[in-house]
PDB file of C-alpha atoms in Angstrom:
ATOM      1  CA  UNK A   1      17.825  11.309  13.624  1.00 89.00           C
ATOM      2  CA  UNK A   2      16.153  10.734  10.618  1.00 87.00           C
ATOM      3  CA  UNK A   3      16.015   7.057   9.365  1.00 86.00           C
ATOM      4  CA  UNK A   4      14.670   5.101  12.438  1.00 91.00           C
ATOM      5  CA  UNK A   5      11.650   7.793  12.384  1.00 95.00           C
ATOM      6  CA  UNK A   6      11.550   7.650   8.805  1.00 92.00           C
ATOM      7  CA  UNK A   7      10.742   3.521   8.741  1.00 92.00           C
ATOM      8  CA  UNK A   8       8.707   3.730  12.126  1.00 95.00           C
ATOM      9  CA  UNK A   9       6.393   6.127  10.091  1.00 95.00           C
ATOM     10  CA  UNK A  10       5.959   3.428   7.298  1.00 94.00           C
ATOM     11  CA  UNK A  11       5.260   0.865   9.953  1.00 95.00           C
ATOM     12  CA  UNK A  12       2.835   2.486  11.934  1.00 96.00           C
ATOM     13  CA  UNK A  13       0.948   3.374   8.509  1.00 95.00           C
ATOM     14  CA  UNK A  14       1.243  -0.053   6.997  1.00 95.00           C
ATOM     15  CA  UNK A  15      -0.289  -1.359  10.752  1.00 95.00           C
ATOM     16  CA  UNK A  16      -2.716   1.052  10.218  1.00 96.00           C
ATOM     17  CA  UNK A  17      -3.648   0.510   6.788  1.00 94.00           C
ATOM     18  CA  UNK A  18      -3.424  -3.783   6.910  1.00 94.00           C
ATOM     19  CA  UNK A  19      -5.753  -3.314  10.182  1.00 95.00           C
ATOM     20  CA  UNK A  20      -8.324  -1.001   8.202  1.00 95.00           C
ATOM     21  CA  UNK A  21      -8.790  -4.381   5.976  1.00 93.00           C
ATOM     22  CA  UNK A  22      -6.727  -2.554   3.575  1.00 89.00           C
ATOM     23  CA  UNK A  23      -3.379  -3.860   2.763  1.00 87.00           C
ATOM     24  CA  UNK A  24      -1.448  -0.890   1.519  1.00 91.00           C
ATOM     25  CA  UNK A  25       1.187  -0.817  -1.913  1.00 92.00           C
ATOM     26  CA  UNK A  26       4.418   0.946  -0.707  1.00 93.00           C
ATOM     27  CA  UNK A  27       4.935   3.804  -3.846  1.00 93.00           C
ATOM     28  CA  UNK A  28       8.224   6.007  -3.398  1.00 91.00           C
ATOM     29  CA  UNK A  29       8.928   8.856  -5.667  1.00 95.00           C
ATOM     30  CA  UNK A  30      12.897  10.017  -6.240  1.00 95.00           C
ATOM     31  CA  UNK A  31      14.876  11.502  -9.188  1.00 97.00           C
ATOM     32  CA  UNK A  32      18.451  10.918 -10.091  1.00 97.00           C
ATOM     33  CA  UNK A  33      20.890  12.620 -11.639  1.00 97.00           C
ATOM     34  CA  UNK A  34      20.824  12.926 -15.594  1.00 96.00           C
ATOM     35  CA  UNK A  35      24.465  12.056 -15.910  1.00 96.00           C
ATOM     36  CA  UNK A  36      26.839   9.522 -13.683  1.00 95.00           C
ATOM     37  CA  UNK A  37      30.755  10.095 -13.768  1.00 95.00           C
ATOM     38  CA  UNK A  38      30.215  12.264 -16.945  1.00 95.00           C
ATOM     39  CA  UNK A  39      28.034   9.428 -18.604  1.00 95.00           C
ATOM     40  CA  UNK A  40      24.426  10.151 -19.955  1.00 96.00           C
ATOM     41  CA  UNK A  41      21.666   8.544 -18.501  1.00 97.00           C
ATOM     42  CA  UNK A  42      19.270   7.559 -21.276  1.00 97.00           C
ATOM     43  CA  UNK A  43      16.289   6.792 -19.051  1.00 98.00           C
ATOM     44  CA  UNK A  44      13.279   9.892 -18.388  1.00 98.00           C
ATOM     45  CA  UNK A  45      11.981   7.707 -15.575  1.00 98.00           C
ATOM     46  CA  UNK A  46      12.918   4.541 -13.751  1.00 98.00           C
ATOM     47  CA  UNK A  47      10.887   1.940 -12.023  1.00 97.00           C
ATOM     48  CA  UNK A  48      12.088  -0.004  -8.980  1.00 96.00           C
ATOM     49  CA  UNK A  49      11.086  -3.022  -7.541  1.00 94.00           C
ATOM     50  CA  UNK A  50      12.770  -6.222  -5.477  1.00 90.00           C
ATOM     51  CA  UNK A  51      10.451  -9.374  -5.982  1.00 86.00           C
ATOM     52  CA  UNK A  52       6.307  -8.722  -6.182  1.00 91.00           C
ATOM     53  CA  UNK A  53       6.280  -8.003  -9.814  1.00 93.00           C
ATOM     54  CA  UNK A  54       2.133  -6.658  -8.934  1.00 94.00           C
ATOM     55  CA  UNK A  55       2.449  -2.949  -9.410  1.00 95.00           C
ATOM     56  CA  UNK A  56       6.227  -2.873 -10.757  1.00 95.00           C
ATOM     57  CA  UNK A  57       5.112  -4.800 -14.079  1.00 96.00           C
ATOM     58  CA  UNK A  58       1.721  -2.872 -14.633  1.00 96.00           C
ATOM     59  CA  UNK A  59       3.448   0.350 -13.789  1.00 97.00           C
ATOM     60  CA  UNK A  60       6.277   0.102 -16.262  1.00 97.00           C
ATOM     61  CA  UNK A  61       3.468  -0.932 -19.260  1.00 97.00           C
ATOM     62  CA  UNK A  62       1.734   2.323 -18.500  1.00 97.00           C
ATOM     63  CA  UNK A  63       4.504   4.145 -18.745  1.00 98.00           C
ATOM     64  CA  UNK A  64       6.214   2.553 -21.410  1.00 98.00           C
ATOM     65  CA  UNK A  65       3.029   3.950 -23.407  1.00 97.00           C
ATOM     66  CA  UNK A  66       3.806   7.432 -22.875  1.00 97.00           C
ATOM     67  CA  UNK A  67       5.449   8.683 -26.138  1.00 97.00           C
ATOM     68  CA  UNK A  68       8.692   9.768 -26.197  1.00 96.00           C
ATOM     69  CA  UNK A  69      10.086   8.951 -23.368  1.00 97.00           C
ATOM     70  CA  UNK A  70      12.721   6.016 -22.271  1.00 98.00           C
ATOM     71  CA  UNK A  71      11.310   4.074 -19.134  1.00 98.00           C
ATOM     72  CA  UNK A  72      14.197   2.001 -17.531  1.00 98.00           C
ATOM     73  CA  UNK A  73      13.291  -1.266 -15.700  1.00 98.00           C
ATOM     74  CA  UNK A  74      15.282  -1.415 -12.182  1.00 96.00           C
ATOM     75  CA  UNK A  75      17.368   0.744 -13.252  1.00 96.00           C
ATOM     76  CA  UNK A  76      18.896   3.457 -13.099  1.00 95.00           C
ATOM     77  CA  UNK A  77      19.054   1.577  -9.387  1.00 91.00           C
ATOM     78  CA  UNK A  78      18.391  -2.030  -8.764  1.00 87.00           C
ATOM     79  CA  UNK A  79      14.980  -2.199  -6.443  1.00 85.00           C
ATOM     80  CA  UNK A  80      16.748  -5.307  -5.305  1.00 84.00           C
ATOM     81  CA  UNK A  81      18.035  -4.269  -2.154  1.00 81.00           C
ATOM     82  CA  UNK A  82      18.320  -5.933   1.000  1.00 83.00           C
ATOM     83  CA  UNK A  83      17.689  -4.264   4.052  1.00 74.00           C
ATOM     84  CA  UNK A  84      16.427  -0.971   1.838  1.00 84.00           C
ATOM     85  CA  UNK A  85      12.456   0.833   2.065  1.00 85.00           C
ATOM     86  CA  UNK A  86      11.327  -1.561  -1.011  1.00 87.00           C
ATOM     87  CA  UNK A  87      13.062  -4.800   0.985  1.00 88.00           C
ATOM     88  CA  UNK A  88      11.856  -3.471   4.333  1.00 91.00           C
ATOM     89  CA  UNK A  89       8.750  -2.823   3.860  1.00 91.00           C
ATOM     90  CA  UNK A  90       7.385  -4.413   0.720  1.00 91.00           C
ATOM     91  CA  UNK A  91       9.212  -7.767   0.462  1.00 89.00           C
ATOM     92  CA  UNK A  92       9.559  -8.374   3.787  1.00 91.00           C
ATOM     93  CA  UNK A  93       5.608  -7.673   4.534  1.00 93.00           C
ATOM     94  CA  UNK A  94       4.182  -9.304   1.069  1.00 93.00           C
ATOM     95  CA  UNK A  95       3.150  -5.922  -0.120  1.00 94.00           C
ATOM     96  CA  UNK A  96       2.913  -5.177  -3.609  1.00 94.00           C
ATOM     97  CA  UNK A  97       5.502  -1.761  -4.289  1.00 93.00           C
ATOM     98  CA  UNK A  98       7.815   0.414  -6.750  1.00 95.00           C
ATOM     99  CA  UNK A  99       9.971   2.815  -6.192  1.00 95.00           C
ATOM    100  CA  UNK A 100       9.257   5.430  -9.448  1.00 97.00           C
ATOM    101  CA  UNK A 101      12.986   7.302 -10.325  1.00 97.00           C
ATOM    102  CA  UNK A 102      12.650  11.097 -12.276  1.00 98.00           C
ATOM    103  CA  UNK A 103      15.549  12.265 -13.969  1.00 98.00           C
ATOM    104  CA  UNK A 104      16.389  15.681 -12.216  1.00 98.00           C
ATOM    105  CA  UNK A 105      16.540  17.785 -15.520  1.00 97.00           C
ATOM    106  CA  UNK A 106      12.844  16.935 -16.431  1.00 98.00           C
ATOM    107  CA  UNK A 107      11.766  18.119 -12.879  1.00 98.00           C
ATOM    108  CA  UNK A 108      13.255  21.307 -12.660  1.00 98.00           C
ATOM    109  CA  UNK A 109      10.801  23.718 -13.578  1.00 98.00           C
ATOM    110  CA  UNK A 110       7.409  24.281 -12.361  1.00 98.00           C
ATOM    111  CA  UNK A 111       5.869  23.021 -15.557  1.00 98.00           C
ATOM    112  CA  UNK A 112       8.193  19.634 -16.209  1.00 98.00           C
ATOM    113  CA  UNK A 113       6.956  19.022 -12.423  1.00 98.00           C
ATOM    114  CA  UNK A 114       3.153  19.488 -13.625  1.00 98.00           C
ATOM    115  CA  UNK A 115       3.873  17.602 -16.277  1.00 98.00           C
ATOM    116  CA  UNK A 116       5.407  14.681 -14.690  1.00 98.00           C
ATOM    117  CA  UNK A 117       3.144  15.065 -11.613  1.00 98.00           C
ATOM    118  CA  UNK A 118       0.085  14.321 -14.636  1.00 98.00           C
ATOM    119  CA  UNK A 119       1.892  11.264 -16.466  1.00 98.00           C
ATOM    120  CA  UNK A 120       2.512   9.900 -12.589  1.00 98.00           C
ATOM    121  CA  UNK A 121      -0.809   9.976 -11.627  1.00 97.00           C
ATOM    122  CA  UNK A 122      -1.830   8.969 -14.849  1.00 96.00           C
ATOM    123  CA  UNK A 123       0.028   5.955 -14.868  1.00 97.00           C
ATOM    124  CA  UNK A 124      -0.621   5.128 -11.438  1.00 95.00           C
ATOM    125  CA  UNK A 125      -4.078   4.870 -11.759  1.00 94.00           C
ATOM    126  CA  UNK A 126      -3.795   2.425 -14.814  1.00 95.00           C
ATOM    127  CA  UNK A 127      -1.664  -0.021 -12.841  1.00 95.00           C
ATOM    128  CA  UNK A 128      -3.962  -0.221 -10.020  1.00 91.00           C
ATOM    129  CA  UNK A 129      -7.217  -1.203 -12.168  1.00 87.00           C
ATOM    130  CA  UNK A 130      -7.764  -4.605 -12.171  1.00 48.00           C
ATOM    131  CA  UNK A 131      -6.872  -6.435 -15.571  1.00 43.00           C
ATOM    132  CA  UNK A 132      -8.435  -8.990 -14.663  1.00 39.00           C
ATOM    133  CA  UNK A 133      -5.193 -10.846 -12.686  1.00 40.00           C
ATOM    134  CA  UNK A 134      -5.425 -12.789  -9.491  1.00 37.00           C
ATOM    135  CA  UNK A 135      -3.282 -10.657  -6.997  1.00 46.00           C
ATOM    136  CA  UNK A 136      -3.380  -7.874  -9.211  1.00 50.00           C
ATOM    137  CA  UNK A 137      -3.745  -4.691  -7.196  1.00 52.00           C
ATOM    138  CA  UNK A 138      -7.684  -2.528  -7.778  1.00 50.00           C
ATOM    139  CA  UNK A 139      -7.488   0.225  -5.765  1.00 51.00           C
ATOM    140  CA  UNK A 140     -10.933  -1.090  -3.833  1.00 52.00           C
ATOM    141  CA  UNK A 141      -8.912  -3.622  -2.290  1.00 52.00           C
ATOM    142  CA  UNK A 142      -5.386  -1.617  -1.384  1.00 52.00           C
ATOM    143  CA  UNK A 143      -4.383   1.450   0.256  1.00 54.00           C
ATOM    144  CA  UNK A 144      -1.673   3.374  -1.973  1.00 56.00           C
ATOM    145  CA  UNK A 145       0.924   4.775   0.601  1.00 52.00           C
TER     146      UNK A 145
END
C-alpha cells in the first residue's frame, strides 16, 4: 500500500530530473528517538549515507560548525543499507545523497522545528556550493529531491 508507491514516486522524479539534464541528490529528512532501551542518545542530528561520500561529507562539516550541538556520522543508523531508499536510489543510480536524522525532543515544538528547519537549510546550502572539488555537487548542476 504504501512502499511500492513510495519508491515509484522517487523513480519517476529521478527519470524526470536525470532527463531535465539535471541529475538529482536524493536528501531524506527523519528524527529518532532521544533514548534507545533506556540509553541516551548523545547525537542532536545524524547524517546518513551508504558509499558517495559527495553531499554526506560536506553536509556533516557544515553542521559540525553549528555550536553546540553533537552531529553523529552514520549513526544513530548506518546509511549502509542494502536494498533501503539511500541503497535504492542513490547507490544503485550513482547519485550523490544523505539521509539527515533529528532527535525527536529538539523537534517538538513549533520553534525547535523553526529552528532546525533554519540550521537545515542553512547547512544544505553550504554543502551544495562548489569548493572547488571535481564531482562535488553546485546546485547549477543537480536537482535537490
Amino acid at each position: 500500500r504504501f512502499y511500492r508507491p513510495y519508491h515509484r514516486a522517487i523513480e519517476r522524479a529521478i527519470d524526470a530530473a536525470i532527463a531535465s539534464g539535471k541529475p538529482p541528490v536524493l536528501v531524506s529528512v527523519h528524527s529518532f528517538t532521544q533514548a534507545w532501551k533506556g540509553v541516551p542518545r548523545p547525537w542532536s542530528v545524524g547524517v546518513l549515507w551508504d558509499k558517495d561520500p559527495r553531499l554526506a561529507l560536506p553536509l556533516l562539516a557544515a553542521l559540525r560548525r553549528i555550536p553546540g550541538i553533537v552531529v553523529g556520522d552514520n549513526a544513530p543508523y548506518s546509511g549502509q543499507l542494502k536494498g533501503d531508499t539511500l541503497y535504492r536510489h542513490g547507490t544503485a543510480r550513482g547519485l550523490a545523497h544523505a539521509l539527515i536524522e533529528l532527535r525527536q525532543d529538539l523537534i517538538l515544538a513549533p520553534e525547535g522545528q523553526a529552528e532546525w528547519a533554519a540550521r537545515l537549510a542553512g547547512a544544505l546550502r553550504e554543502a551544495m556550493q562548489d569548493r572547488g572539488g571535481a564531482g562535488r555537487c553546485t546546485r547549477s548542476n543537480y536537482t535537490v529531491l
